mmCIF file of C-alpha atoms in Angstrom:
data_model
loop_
_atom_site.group_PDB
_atom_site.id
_atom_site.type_symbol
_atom_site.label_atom_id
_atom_site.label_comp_id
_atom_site.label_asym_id
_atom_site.label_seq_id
_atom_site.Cartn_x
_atom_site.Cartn_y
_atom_site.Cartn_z
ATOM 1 C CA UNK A 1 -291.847 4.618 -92.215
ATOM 2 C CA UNK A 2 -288.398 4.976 -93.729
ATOM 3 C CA UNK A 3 -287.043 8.437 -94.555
ATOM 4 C CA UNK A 4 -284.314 8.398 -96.089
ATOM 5 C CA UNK A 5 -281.480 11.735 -97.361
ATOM 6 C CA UNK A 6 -281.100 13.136 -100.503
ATOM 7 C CA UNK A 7 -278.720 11.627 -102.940
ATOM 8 C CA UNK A 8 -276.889 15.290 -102.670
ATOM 9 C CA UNK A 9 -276.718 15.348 -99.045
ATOM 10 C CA UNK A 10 -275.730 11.939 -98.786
ATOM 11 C CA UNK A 11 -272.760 13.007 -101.131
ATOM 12 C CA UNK A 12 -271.690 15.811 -98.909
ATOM 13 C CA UNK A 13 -271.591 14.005 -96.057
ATOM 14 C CA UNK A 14 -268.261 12.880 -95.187
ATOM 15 C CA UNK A 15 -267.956 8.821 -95.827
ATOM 16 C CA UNK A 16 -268.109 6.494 -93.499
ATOM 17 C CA UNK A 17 -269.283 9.287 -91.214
ATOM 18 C CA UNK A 18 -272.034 7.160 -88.861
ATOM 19 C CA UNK A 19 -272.404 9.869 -85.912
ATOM 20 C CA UNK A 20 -272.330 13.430 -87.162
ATOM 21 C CA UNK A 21 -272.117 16.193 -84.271
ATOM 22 C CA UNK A 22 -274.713 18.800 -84.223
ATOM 23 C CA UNK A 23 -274.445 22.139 -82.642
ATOM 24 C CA UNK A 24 -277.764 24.188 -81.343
ATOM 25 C CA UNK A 25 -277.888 27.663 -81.315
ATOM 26 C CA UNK A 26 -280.740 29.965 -80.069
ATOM 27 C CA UNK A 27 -281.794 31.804 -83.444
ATOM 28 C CA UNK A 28 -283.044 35.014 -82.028
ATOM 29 C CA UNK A 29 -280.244 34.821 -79.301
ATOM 30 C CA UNK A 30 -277.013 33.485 -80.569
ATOM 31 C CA UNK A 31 -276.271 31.614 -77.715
ATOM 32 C CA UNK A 32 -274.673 28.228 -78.679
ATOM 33 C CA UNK A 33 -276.950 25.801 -76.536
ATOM 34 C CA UNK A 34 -276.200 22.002 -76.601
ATOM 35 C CA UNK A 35 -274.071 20.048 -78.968
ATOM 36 C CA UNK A 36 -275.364 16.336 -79.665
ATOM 37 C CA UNK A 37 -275.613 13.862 -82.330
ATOM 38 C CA UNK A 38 -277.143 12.741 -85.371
ATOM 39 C CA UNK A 39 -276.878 9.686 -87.699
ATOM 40 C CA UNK A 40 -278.502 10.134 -91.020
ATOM 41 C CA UNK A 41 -282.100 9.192 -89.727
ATOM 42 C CA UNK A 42 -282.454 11.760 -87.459
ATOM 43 C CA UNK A 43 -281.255 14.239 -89.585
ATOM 44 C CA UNK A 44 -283.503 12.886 -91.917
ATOM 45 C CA UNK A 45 -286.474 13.152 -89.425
ATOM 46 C CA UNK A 46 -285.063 16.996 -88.745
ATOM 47 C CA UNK A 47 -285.038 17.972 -92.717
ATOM 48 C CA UNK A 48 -288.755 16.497 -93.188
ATOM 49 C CA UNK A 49 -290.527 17.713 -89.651
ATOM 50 C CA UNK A 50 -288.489 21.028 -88.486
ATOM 51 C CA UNK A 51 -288.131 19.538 -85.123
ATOM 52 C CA UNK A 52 -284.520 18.632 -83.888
ATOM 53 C CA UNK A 53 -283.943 15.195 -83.460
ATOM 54 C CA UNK A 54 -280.895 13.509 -82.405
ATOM 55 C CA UNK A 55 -279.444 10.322 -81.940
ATOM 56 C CA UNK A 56 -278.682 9.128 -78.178
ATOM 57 C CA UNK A 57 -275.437 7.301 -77.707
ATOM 58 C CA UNK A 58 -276.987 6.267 -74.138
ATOM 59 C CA UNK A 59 -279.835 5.122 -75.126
ATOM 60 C CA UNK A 60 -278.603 4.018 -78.251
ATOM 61 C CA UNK A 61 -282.111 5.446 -79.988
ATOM 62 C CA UNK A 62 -283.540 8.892 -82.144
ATOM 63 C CA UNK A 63 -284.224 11.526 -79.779
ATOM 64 C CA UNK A 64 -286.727 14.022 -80.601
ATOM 65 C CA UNK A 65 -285.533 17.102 -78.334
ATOM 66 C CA UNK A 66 -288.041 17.672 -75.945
ATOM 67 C CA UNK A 67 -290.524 14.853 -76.414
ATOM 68 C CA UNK A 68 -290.807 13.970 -73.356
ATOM 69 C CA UNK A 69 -289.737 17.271 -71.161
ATOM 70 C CA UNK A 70 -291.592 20.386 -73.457
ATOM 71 C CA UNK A 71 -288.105 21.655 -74.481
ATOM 72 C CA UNK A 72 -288.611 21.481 -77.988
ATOM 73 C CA UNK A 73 -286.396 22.857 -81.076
ATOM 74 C CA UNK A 74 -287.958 24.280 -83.821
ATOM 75 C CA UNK A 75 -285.659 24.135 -86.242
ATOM 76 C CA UNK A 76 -285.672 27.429 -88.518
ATOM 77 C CA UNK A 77 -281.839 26.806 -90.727
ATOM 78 C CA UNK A 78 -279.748 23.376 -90.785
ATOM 79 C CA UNK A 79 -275.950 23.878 -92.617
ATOM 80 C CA UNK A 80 -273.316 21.743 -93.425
ATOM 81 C CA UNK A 81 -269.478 22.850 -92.690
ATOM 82 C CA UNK A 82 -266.885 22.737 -95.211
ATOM 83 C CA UNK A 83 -265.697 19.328 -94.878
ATOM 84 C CA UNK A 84 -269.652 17.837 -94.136
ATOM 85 C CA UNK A 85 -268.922 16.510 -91.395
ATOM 86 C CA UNK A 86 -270.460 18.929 -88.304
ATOM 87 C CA UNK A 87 -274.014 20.531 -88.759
ATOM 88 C CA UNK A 88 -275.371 23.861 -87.206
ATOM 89 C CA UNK A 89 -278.588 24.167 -86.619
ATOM 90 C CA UNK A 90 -280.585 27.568 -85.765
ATOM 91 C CA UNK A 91 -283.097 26.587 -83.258
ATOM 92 C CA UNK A 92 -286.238 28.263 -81.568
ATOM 93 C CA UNK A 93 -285.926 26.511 -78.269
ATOM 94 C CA UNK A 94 -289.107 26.247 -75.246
ATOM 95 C CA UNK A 95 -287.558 26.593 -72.121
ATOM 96 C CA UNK A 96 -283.980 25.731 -71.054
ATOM 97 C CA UNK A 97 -282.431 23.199 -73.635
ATOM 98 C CA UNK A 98 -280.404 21.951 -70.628
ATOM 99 C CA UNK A 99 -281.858 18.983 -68.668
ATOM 100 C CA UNK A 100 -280.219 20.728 -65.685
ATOM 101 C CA UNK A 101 -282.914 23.906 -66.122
ATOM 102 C CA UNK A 102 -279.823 25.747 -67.124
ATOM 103 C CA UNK A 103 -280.563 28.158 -70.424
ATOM 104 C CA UNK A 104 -277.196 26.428 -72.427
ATOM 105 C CA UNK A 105 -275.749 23.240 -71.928
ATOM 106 C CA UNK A 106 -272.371 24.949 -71.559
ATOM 107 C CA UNK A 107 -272.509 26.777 -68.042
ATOM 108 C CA UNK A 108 -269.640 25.562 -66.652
ATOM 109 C CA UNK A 109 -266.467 27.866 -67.330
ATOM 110 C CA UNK A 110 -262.715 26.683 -67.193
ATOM 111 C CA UNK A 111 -260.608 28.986 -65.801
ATOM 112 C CA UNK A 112 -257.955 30.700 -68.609
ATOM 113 C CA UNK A 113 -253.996 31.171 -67.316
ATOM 114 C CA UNK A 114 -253.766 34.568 -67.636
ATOM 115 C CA UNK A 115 -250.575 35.927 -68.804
ATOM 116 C CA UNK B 1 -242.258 20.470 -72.399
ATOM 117 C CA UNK B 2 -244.756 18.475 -71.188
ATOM 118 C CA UNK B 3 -248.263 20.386 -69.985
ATOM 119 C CA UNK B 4 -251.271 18.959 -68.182
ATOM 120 C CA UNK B 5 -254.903 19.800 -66.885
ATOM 121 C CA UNK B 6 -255.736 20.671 -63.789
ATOM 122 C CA UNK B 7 -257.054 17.058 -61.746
ATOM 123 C CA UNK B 8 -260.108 18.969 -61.179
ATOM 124 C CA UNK B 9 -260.541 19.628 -64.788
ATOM 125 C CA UNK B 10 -259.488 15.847 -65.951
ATOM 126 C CA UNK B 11 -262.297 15.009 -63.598
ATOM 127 C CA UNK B 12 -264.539 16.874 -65.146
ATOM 128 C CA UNK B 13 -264.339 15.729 -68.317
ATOM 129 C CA UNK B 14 -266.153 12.512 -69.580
ATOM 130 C CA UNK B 15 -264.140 9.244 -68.465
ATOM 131 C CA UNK B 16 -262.702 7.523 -71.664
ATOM 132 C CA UNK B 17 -263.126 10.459 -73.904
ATOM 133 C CA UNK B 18 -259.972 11.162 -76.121
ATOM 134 C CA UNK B 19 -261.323 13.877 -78.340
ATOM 135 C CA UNK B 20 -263.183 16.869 -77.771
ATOM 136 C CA UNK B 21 -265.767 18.180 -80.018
ATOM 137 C CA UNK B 22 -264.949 22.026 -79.442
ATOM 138 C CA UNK B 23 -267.222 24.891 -80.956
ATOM 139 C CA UNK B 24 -265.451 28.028 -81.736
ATOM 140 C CA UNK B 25 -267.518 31.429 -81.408
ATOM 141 C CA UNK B 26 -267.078 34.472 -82.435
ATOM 142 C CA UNK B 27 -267.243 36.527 -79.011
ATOM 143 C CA UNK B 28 -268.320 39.907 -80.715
ATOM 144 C CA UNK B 29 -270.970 38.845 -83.468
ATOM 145 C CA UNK B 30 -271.744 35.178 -81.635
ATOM 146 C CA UNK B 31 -271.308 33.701 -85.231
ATOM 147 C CA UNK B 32 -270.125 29.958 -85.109
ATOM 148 C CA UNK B 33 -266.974 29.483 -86.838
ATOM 149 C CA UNK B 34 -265.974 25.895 -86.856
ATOM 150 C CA UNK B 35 -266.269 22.608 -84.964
ATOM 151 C CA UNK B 36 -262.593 20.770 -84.138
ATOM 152 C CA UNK B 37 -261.591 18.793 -81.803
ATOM 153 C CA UNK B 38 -259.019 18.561 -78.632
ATOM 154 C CA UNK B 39 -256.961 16.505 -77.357
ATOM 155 C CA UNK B 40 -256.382 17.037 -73.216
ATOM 156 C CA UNK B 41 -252.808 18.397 -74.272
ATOM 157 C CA UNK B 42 -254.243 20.387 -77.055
ATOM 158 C CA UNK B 43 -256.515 21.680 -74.294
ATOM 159 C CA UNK B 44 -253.774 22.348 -71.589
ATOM 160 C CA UNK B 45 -251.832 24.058 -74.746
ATOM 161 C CA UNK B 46 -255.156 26.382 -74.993
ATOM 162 C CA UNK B 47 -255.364 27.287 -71.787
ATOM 163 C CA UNK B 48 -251.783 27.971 -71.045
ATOM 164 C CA UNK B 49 -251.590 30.259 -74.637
ATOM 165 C CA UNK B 50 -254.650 31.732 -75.181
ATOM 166 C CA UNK B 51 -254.635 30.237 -78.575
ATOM 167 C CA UNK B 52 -256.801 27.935 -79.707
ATOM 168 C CA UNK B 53 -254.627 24.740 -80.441
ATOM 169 C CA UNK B 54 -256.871 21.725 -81.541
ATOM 170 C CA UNK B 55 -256.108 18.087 -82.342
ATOM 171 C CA UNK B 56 -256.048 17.921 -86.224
ATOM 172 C CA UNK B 57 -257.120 14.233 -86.904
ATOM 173 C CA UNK B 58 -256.402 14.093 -90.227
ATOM 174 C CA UNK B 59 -252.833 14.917 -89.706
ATOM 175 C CA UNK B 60 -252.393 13.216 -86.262
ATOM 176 C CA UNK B 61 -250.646 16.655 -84.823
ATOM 177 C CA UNK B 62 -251.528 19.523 -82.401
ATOM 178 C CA UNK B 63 -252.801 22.079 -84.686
ATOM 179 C CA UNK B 64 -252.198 26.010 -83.441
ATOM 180 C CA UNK B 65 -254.900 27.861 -85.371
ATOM 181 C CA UNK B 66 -253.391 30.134 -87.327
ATOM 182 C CA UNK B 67 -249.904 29.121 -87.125
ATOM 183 C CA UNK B 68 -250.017 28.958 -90.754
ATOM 184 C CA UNK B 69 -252.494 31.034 -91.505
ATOM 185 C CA UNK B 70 -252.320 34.061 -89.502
ATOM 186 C CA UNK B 71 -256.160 33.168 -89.017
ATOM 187 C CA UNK B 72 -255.146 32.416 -85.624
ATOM 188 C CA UNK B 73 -258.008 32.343 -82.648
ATOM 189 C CA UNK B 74 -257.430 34.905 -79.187
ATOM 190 C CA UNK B 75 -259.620 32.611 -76.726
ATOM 191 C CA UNK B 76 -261.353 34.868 -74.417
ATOM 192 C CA UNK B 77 -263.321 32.117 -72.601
ATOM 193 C CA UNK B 78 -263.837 28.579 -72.241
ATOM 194 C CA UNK B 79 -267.131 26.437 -71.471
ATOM 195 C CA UNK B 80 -267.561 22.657 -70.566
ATOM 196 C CA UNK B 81 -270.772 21.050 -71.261
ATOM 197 C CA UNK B 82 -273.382 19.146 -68.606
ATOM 198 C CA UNK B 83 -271.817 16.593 -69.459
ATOM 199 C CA UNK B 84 -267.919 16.904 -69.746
ATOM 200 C CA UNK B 85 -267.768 16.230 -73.442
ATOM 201 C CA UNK B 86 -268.085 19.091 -75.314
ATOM 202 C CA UNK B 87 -266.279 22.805 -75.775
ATOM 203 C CA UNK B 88 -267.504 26.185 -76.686
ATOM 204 C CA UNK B 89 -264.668 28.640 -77.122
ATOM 205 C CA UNK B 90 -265.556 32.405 -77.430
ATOM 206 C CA UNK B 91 -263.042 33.681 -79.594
ATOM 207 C CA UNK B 92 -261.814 36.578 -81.274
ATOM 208 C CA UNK B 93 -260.984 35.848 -84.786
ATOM 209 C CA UNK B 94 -258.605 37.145 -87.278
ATOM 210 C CA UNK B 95 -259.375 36.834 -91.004
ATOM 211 C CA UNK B 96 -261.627 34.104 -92.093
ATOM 212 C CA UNK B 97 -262.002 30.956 -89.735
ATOM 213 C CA UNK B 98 -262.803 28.616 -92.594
ATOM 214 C CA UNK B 99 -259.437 26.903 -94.973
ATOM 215 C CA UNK B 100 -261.572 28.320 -97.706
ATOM 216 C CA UNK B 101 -261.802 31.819 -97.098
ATOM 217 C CA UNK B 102 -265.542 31.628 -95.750
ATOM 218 C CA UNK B 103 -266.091 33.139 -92.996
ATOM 219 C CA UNK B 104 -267.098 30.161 -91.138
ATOM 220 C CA UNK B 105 -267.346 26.326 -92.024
ATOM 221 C CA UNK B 106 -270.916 26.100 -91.912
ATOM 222 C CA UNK B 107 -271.304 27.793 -95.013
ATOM 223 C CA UNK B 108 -273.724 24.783 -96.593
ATOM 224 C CA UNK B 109 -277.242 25.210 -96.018
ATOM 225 C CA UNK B 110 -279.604 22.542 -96.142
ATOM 226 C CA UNK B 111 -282.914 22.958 -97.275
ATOM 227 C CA UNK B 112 -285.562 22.129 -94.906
ATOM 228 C CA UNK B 113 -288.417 20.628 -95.988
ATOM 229 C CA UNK B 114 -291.307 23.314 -96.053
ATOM 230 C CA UNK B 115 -294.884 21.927 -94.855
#
């Protein structure tokens, strides 16, 4: 099956944009979870099932969040930012979204030079 | 002046990678203002200041938030991804974070398909 965007979304895409970056955040929480990738398929695939799926660079394939470990996204608001070319998506997420068990992707703080 | 990371910080970030993705947060209400992107010395530049100072690719300059503006960005913390290729700066934010007077860039929903 082939699933394609709306003619509108397509338009507010940016052009020529092939890999658009896609933040998570926990929708009850706030917490800012994982930021990954999507070409138009898998944002596609998102739109039409309300699961998050991305696009691996690694693997170089779609990515349906969770398939395989249980750490699913339901996906309960998608937007667009100003310039369409980032995407934030409000997420219910089961269990960590971190493949290291960790609750948010970003757990690893850089210190700030404090004046 | 020339600035630079930390070696333990250039070795934590992704080998290769030039730009950033970088979310910016509000740190009080945890709303997502923006996605831009750093260079290392646009990094080093945050760190050092305290302000957030991205990489503006369309203009192929360091970019101070705000500068101006006045919408500038007081970074109160700083969070590497698993993975070394993504930021999520918790910020406190003056005025609106978005060029067009939204309060953030993701100001586009997109409607989800409903089952």
């Amino acid at each position: 099956m082939s699933i394609e965007l709306s003619p509108a979304l397509q338009a507010a895409l940016k052009d020529g944009l092939d890999l658009i970056p896609a933040i998570a955040q926990d929708a009850k929480t706030g917490e800012v979870l994982m930021l990954a990738y999507m070409n138009r398929e898998s944002l596609a695939l998102t739109i039409e099932s309300g699961r998050a799926t991305y696009w691996s660079r690694s693997r170089g394939e779609l990515w349906e969040k969770g398939l395989t470990s249980g750490h699913t996204q339901k996906v309960l608001s998608i937007a667009l930012d100003c310039d369409g070319d980032a995407l934030l998506l409000k997420v219910e997420q089961s269990g960590p979204a971190c493949h290291t068990g960790e609750g948010s992707c970003f757990h690893n703080p850089i210190e700030l030079n404090k004046p």
